[in-house]
mmCIF file of C-alpha atoms in Angstrom:
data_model
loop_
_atom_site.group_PDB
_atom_site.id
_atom_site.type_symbol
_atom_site.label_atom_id
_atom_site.label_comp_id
_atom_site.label_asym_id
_atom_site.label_seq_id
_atom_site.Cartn_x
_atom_site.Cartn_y
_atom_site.Cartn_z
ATOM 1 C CA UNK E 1 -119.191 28.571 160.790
ATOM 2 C CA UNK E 2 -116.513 31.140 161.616
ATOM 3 C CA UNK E 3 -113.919 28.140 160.946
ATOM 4 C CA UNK E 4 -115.096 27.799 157.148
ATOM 5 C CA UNK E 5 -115.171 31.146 156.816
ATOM 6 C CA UNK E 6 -111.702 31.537 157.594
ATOM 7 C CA UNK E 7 -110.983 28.318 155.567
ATOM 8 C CA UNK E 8 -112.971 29.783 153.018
ATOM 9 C CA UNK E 9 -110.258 33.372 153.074
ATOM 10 C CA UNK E 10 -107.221 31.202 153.249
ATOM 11 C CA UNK E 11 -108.635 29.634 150.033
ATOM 12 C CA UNK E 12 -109.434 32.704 148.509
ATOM 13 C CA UNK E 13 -105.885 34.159 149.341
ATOM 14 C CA UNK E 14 -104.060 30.710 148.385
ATOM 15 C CA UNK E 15 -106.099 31.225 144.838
ATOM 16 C CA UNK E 16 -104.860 35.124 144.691
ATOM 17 C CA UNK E 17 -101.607 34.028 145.518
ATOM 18 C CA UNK E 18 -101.444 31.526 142.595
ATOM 19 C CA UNK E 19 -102.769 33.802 139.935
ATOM 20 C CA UNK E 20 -100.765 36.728 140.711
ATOM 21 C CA UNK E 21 -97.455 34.323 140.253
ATOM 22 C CA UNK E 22 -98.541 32.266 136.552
ATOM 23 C CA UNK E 23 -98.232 34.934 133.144
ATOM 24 C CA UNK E 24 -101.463 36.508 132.269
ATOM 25 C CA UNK E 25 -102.832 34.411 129.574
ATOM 26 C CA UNK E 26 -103.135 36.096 125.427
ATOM 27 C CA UNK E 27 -106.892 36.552 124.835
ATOM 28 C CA UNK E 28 -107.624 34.465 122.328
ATOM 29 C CA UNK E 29 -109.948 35.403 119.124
ATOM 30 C CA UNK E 30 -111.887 32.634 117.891
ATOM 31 C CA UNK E 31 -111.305 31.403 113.839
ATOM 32 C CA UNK E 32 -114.055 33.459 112.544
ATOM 33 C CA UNK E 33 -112.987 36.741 114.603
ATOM 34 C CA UNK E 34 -109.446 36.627 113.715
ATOM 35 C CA UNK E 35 -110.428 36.181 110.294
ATOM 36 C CA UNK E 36 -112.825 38.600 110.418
ATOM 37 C CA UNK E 37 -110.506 40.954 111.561
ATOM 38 C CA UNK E 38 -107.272 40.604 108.886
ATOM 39 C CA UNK E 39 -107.047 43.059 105.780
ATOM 40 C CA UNK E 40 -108.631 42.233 102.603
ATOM 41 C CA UNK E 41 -105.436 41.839 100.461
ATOM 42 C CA UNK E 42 -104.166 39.117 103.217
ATOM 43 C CA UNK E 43 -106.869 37.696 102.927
ATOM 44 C CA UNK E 44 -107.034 37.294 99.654
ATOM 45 C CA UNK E 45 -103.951 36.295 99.364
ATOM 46 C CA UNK E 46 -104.558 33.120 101.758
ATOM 47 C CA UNK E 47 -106.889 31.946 99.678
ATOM 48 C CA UNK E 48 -104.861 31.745 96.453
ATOM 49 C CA UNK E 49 -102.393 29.997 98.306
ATOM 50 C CA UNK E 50 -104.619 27.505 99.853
ATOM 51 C CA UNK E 51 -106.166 26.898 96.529
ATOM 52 C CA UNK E 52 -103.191 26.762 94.688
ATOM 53 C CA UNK E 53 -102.185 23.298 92.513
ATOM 54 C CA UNK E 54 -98.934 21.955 94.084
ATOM 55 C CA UNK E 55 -98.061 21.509 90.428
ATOM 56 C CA UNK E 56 -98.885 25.288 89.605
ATOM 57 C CA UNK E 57 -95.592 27.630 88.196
ATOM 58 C CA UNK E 58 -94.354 29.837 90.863
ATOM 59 C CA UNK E 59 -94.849 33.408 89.943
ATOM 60 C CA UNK E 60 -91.735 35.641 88.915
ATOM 61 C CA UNK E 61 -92.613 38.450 90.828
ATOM 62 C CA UNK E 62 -92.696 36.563 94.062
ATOM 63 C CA UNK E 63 -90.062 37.504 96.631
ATOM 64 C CA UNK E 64 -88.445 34.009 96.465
ATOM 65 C CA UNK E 65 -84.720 33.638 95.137
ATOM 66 C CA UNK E 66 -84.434 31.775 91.831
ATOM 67 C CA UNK E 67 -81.655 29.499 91.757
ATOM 68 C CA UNK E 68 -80.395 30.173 88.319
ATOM 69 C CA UNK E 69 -79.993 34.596 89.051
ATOM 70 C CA UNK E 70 -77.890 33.519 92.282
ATOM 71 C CA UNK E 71 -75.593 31.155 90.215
ATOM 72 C CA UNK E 72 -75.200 33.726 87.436
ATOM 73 C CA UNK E 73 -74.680 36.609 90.032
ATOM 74 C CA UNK E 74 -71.815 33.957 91.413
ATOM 75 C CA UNK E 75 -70.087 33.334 88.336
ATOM 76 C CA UNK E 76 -69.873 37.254 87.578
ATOM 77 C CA UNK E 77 -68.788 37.593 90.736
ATOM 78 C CA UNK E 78 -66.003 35.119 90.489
ATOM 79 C CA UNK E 79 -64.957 36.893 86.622
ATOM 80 C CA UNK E 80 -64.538 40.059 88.119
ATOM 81 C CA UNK E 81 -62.164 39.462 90.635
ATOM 82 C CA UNK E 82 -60.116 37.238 88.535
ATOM 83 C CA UNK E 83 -60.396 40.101 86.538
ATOM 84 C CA UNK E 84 -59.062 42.301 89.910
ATOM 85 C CA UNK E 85 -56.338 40.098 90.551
ATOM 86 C CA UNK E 86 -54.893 39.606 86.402
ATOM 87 C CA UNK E 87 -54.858 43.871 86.373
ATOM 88 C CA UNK E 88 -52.962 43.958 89.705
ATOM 89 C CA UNK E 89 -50.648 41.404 88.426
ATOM 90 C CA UNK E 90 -49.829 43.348 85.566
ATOM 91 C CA UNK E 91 -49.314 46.592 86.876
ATOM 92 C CA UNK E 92 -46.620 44.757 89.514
ATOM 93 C CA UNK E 93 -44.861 42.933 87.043
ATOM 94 C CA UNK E 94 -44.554 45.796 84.907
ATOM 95 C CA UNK E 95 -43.637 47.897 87.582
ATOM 96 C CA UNK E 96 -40.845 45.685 88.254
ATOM 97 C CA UNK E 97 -39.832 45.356 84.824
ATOM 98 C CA UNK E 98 -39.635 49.176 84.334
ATOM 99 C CA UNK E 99 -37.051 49.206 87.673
ATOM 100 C CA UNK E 100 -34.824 47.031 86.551
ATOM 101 C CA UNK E 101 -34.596 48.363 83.195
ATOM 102 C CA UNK E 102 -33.886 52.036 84.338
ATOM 103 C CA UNK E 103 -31.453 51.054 87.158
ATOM 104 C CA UNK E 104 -29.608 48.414 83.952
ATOM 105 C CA UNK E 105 -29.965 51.563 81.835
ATOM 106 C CA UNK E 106 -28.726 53.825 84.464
ATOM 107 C CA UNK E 107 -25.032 54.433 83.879
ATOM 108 C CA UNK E 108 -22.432 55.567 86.930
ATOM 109 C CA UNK E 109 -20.876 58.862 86.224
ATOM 110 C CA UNK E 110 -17.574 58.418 83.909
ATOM 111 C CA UNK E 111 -14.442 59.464 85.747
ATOM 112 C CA UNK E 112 -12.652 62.171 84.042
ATOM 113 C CA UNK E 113 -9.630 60.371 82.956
ATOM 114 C CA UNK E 114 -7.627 63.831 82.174
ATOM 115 C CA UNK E 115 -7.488 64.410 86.146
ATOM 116 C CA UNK E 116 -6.348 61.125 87.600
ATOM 117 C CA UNK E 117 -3.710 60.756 90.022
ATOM 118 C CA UNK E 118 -1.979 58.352 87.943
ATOM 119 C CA UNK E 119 0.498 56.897 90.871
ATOM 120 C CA UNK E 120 -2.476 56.375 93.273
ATOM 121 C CA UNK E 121 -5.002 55.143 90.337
ATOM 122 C CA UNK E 122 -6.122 51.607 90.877
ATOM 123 C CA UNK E 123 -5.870 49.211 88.280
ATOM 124 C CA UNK E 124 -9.462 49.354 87.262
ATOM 125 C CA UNK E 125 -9.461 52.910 86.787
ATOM 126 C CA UNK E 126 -5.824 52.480 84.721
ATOM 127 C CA UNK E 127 -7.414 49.836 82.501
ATOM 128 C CA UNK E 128 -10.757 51.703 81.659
ATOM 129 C CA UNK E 129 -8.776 54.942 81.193
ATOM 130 C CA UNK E 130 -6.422 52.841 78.620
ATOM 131 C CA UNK E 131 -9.433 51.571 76.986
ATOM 132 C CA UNK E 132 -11.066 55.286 76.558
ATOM 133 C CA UNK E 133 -8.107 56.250 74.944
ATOM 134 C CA UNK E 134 -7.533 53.482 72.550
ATOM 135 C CA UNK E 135 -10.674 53.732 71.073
ATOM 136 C CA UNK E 136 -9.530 56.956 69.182
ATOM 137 C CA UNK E 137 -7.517 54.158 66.785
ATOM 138 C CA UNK E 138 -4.406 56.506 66.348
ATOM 139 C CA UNK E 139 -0.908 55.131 66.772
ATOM 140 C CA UNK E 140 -0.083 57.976 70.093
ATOM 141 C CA UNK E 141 -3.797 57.002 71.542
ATOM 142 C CA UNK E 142 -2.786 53.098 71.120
ATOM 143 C CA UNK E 143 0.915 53.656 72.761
ATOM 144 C CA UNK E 144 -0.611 55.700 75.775
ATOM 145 C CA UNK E 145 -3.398 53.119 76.608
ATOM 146 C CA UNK E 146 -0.252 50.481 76.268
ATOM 147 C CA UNK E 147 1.694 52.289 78.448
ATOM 148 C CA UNK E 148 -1.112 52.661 81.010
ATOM 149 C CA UNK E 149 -1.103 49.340 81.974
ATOM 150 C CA UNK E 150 2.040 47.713 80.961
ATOM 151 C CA UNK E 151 3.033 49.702 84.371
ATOM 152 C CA UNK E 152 0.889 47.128 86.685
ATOM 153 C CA UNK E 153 3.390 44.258 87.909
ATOM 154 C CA UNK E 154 3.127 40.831 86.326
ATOM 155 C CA UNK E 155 1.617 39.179 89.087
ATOM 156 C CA UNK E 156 -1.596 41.442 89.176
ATOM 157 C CA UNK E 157 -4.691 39.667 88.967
ATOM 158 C CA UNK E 158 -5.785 41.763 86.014
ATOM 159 C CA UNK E 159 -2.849 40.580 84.349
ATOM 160 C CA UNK E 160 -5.013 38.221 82.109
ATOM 161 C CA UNK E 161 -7.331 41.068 80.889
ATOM 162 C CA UNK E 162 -4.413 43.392 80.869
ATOM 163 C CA UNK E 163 -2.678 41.000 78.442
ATOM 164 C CA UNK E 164 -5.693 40.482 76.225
ATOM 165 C CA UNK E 165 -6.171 44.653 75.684
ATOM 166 C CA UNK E 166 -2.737 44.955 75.154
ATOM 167 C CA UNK E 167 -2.415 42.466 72.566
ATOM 168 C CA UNK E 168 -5.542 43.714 70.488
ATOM 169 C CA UNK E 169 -3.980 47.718 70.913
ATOM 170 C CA UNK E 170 -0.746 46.358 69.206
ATOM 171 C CA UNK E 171 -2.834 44.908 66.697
ATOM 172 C CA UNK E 172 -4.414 47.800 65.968
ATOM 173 C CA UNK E 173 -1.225 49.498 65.709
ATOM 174 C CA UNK E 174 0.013 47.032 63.304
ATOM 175 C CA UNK E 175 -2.695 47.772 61.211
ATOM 176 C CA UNK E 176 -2.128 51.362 61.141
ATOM 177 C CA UNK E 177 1.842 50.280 60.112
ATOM 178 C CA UNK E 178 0.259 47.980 57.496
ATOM 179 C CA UNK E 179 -1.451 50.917 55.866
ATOM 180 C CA UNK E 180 1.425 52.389 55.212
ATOM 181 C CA UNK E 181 3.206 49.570 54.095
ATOM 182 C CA UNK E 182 0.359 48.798 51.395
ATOM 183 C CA UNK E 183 0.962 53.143 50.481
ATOM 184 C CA UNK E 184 4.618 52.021 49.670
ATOM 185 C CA UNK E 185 5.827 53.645 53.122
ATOM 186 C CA UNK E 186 8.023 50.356 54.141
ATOM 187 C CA UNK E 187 10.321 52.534 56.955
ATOM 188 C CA UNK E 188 7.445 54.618 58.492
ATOM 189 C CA UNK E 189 4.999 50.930 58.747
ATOM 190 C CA UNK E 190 8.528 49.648 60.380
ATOM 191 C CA UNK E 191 9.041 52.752 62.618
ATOM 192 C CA UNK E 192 5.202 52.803 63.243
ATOM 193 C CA UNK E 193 5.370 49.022 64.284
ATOM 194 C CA UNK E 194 8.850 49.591 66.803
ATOM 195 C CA UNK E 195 6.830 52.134 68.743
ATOM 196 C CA UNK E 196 5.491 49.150 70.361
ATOM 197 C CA UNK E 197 7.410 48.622 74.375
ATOM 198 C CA UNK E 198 9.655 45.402 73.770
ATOM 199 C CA UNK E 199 8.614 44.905 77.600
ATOM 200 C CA UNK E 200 4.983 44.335 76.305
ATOM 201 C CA UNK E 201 3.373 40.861 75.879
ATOM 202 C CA UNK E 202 2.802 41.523 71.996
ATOM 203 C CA UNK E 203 6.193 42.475 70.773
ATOM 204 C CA UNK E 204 6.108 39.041 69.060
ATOM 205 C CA UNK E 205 3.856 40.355 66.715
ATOM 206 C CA UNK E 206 6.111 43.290 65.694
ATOM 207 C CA UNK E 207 9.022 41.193 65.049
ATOM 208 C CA UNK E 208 6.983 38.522 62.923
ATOM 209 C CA UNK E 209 5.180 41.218 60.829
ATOM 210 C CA UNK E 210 7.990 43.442 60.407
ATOM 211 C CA UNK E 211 9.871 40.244 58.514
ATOM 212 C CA UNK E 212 6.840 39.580 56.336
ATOM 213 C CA UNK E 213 6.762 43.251 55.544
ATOM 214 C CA UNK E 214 10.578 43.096 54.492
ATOM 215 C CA UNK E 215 9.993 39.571 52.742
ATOM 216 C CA UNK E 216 7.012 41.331 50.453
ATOM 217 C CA UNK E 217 8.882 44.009 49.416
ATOM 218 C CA UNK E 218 12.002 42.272 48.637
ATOM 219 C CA UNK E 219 10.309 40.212 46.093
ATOM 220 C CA UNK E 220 8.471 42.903 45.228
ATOM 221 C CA UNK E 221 11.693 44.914 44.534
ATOM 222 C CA UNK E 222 13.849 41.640 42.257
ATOM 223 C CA UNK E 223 10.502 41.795 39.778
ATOM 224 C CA UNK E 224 11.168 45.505 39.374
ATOM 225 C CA UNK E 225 14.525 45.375 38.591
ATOM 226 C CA UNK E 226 13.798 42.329 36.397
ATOM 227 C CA UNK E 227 12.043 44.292 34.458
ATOM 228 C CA UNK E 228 14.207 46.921 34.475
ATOM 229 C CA UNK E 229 17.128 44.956 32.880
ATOM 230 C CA UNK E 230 14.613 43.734 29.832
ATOM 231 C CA UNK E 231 14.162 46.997 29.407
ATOM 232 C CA UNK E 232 17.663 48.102 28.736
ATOM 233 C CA UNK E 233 17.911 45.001 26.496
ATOM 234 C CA UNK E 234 14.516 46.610 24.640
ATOM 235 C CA UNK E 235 13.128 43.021 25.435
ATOM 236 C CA UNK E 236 9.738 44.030 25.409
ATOM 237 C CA UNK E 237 7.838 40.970 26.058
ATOM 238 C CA UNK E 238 10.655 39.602 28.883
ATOM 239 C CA UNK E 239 9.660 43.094 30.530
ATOM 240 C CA UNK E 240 6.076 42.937 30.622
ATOM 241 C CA UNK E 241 5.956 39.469 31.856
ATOM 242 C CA UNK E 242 7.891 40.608 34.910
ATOM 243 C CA UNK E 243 5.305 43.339 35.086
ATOM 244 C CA UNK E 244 2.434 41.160 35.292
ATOM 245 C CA UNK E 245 4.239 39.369 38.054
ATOM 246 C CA UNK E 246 4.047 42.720 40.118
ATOM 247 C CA UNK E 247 0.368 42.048 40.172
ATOM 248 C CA UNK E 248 0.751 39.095 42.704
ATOM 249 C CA UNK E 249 2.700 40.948 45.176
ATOM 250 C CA UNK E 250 0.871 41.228 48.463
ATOM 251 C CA UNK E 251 1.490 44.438 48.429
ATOM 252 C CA UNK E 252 -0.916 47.299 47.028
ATOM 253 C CA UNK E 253 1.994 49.857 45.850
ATOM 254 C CA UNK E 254 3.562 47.216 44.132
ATOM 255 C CA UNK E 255 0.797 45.060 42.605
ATOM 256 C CA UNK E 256 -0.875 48.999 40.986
ATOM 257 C CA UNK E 257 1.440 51.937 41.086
ATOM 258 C CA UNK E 258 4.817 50.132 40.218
ATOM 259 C CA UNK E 259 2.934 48.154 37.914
ATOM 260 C CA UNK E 260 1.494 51.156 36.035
ATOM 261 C CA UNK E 261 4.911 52.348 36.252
ATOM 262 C CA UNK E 262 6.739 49.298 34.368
ATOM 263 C CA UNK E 263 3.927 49.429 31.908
ATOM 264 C CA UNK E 264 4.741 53.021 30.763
ATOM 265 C CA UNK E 265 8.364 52.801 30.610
ATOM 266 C CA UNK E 266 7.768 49.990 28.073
ATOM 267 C CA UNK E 267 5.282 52.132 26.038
ATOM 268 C CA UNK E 268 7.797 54.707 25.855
ATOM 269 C CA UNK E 269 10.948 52.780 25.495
ATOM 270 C CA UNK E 270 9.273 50.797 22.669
ATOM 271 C CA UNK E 271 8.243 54.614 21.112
ATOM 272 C CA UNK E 272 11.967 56.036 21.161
ATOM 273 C CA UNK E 273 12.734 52.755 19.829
ATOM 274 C CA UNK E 274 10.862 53.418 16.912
ATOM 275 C CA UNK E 275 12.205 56.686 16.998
ATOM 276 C CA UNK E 276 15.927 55.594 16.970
ATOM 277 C CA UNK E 277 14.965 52.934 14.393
ATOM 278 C CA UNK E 278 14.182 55.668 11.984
ATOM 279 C CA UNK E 279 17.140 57.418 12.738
ATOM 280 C CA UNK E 280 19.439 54.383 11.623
ATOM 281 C CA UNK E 281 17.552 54.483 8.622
ATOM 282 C CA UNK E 282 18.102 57.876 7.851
ATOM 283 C CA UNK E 283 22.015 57.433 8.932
ATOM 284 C CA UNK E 284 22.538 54.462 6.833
ATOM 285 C CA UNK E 285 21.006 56.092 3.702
ATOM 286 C CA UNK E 286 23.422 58.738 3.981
ATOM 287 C CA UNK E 287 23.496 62.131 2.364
ATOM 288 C CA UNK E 288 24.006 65.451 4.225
ATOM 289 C CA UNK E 289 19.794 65.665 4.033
ATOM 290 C CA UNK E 290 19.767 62.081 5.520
ATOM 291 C CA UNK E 291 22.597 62.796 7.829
ATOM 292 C CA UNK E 292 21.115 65.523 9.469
ATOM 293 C CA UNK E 293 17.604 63.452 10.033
ATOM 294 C CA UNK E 294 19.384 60.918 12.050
ATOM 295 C CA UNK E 295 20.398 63.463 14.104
ATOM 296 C CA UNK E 296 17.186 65.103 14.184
ATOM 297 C CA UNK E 297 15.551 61.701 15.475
ATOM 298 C CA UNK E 298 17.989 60.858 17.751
ATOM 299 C CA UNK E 299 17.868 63.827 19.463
ATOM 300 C CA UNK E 300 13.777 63.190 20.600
ATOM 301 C CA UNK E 301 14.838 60.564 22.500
ATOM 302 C CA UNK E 302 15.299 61.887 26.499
ATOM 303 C CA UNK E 303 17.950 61.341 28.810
ATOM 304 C CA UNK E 304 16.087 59.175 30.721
ATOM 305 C CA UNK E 305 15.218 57.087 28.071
ATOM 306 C CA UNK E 306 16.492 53.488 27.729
ATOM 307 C CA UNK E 307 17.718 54.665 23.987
ATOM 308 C CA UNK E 308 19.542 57.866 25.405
ATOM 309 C CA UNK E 309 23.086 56.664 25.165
ATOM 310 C CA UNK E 310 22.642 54.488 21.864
ATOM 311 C CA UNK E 311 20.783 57.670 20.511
ATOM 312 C CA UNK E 312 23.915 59.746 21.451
ATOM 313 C CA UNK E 313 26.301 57.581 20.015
ATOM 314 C CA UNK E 314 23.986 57.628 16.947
ATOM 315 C CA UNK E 315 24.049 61.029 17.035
ATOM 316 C CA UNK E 316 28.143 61.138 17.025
ATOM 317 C CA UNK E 317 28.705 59.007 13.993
ATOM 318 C CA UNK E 318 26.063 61.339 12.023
ATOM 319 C CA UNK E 319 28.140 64.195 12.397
ATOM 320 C CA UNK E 320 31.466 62.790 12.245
ATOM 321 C CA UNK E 321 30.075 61.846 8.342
ATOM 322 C CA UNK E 322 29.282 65.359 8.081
ATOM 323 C CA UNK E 323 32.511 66.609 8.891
ATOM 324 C CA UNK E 324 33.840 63.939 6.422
ATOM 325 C CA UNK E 325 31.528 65.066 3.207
ATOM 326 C CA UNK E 326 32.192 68.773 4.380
#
């Protein structure tokens, strides 16, 4: 009896044992407890949603996501940072764009050509120094910039552009020269035009437009005295042909002032002409009344008339017929 006591302890303790070693277990409320113990509203709300027809609309208050408000809130997304990214773009590129335009814009500091060490000046600094100067377009500004550079050996390798400048300068020059030759200044467009260095690449020019300036005027010159000789003969026509001819001249003082000159000499010779013609009248008609009109007429004609000595010689025989019939 003692032995199943014992048997009956070692049970009991093996039992302990176990229990005290598995998790207590969760109590367990029956259906109709738990039930009876949830809130109202849940409750409620269970049975709408076990009654509910599969088929039935979902309600738009519920707290489930609708497919179409996450695909919209996507695409919005997705606008706004293209949106982002086309603003940043711009804002670089123009950022760039202003740069380069300032530092393009942005000139280096001109040197002050006035102060240069001419024997240590580079060639750079010679030739845009020369080209400072000859844009004042006067014949010492031209010969300075010339001389600038014409002082840079042969062999430089700015010859080329050197050559080029040069060139155009003595152009210009030439043109200054040819303004005077078209003024009627034929010496000063010469001396203008030998101003040029005979070292310099563009004395060829010189010597070819200094012998078209000398060919012009030369023509220019036969016409005049052309006319000059029909004049004396009182050829009127013959010497306003040849004036009319002045008016092709390449030449501007020829072709209008020596023109207008011609023309006036043979509106004045043919005047005095008339003016002598009288007088012959008078003189042939004779009488000391007669006589002394000649002279009268013949003394309107000037000195530097075509008619002066013929009037003069008119003027003779009158009087020697009035010494006569004294």
């Amino acid at each position: 009896m003692t032995r199943n006591r014992e048997k009956k302890d070692i049970s009991s303790a093996e039992l302990a044992s176990k229990l005290s070693q598995q998790p207590p277990k969760r109590s367990r409320l029956k259906k109709a407890d738990y039930h009876h113990y949830r809130p109202h509203s849940q409750r409620n709300t269970t049975k709408l949603q076990t009654h509910s027809h599969p088929s039935q609309k979902i309600n738009p208050s519920s707290n489930e996501p609708d497919p179409r408000q996450a695909q919209t809130s996507g695409n919005r997304s997705v606008w706004l940072s293209w949106q982002l990214w086309g603003l940043l773009l711009v804002i670089v590129f123009g950022g760039v764009g202003f740069t380069a335009t300032s530092l393009l814009l942005k000139l280096p500091k001109t040197p002050n050509c006035s102060k240069v060490y001419w024997p240590l000046a580079s060639a750079s600094m010679r030739l845009y120094c020369a080209q400072l100067e000859a844009e004042q377009k006067t014949v010492p500004s031209l010969l300075k910039a010339i001389d600038l550079v014409e002082e840079l050996p042969q062999e430089h390798p700015l010859r080329p552009e050197i050559n080029r400048n040069v060139e155009e300068w003595a152009s210009d020059i030439l043109k200054l020269g040819e303004q005077h030759f078209q003024a009627g200044k034929l010496e000063d467009a010469i001396a203008i035009a030998k101003k040029i260095p005979v070292k310099s690449q563009a004395y060829s020019l010189v010597e070819a437009k200094i012998k078209t300036w000398r060919s012009i005027w030369s023509k220019a010159d036969e016409i005049y005295k052309d006319a000059d000789k029909q004049l004396r003969q009182f050829k009127w026509q013959e010497a306003f042909r040849a004036a009319v001819r002045l008016t092709y001249v390449s030449n501007q003082y020829w072709a209008t002032t020596k023109y207008e000159e011609v023309i006036n000499k043979i509106q004045v010779a043919r005047e005095e002409s008339r003016k002598l013609d009288a007088a012959y009248v008078a003189f042939r008609r004779g009488g000391m009344d007669n006589l002394f009109k000649a002279i009268e007429k013949a003394s309107e004609i000037k000195e530097e008339s075509y008619a002066y000595k013929e009037a003069q010689d008119l003027i003779d025989d009158a009087k020697n017929k009035l010494l006569k019939q004294a």
